[in-house]
């Protein structure tokens, strides 16, 4: 099963013959779609990009997944179907967690490096994982049974979105209300932090370069990056969704990382 995606290829007629570098593959967060990455991908236009729609989202709204191992397999199949042999993998929030899992445990032949924006490394105890699974199941029930704008209005009141003002929250509610609630619920449960392994030890053993991008106003993930000594790159004038708030600075950090890692 392959995921829906959109290609941005600066060499559409001859990339296979003439483009010698890897692709950028972008994974969005919960409630988003590959389209969220378009402004950043266009600013990284010297690199071909693949904008992936994760299960339950965008043009993959009818697709499902059973969890991290399954979605990692779906991603590998999608890359193969699109003829992508070498790639840098970038992900935001949920997409960052999937990207880290894929880099640590998936079939990732050809992966040149990893870029994670505001992705949670996981929870270290069974007790914390059980608590989180219960919380995510409660949210999933709301996504399944309540009007989506009503659920989203509460979703964007969570602490991680504290940098948003009322107008920004309203804009996100309007934007994300196009989702299908039950499909989001299925994805939320399948990829709950309660099901995610603790990724730090495996990340520390990665044999490809990786970086951790975080908005300067995202105190939760700034703290996480400092606590676990992650290779942090900070984005000015941005909170948890830094690539949306400041795509120019985000693209500049991506290109800087790529140039230093080649």
Short mmCIF file of N, CA, C and O in Angstrom, two decimals, residues 11 59 77 90 164 219 247:
data_model
loop_
_atom_site.label_atom_id
_atom_site.label_comp_id
_atom_site.label_asym_id
_atom_site.label_seq_id
_atom_site.Cartn_x
_atom_site.Cartn_y
_atom_site.Cartn_z
N UNK A 11 13.89 18.96 -12.08
CA UNK A 11 14.41 18.33 -13.30
C UNK A 11 13.43 17.26 -13.77
O UNK A 11 13.78 16.08 -13.85
N UNK A 59 -4.96 13.34 0.52
CA UNK A 59 -5.39 12.34 -0.47
C UNK A 59 -5.15 10.91 -0.02
O UNK A 59 -5.43 9.97 -0.77
N UNK A 77 7.52 1.66 0.77
CA UNK A 77 6.87 1.28 -0.49
C UNK A 77 6.59 2.50 -1.36
O UNK A 77 6.71 2.44 -2.59
N UNK A 90 12.42 14.41 6.38
CA UNK A 90 12.07 15.50 7.28
C UNK A 90 10.64 15.32 7.77
O UNK A 90 9.75 14.97 6.99
N UNK A 164 0.27 30.54 20.08
CA UNK A 164 -0.72 31.03 19.12
C UNK A 164 -1.62 32.07 19.76
O UNK A 164 -2.03 31.93 20.92
N UNK A 219 8.65 26.21 24.03
CA UNK A 219 9.41 25.95 25.26
C UNK A 219 9.49 24.46 25.57
O UNK A 219 10.52 23.96 26.04
N UNK A 247 8.60 30.07 7.26
CA UNK A 247 9.14 29.14 6.26
C UNK A 247 10.49 29.54 5.70
O UNK A 247 11.31 28.68 5.38
#
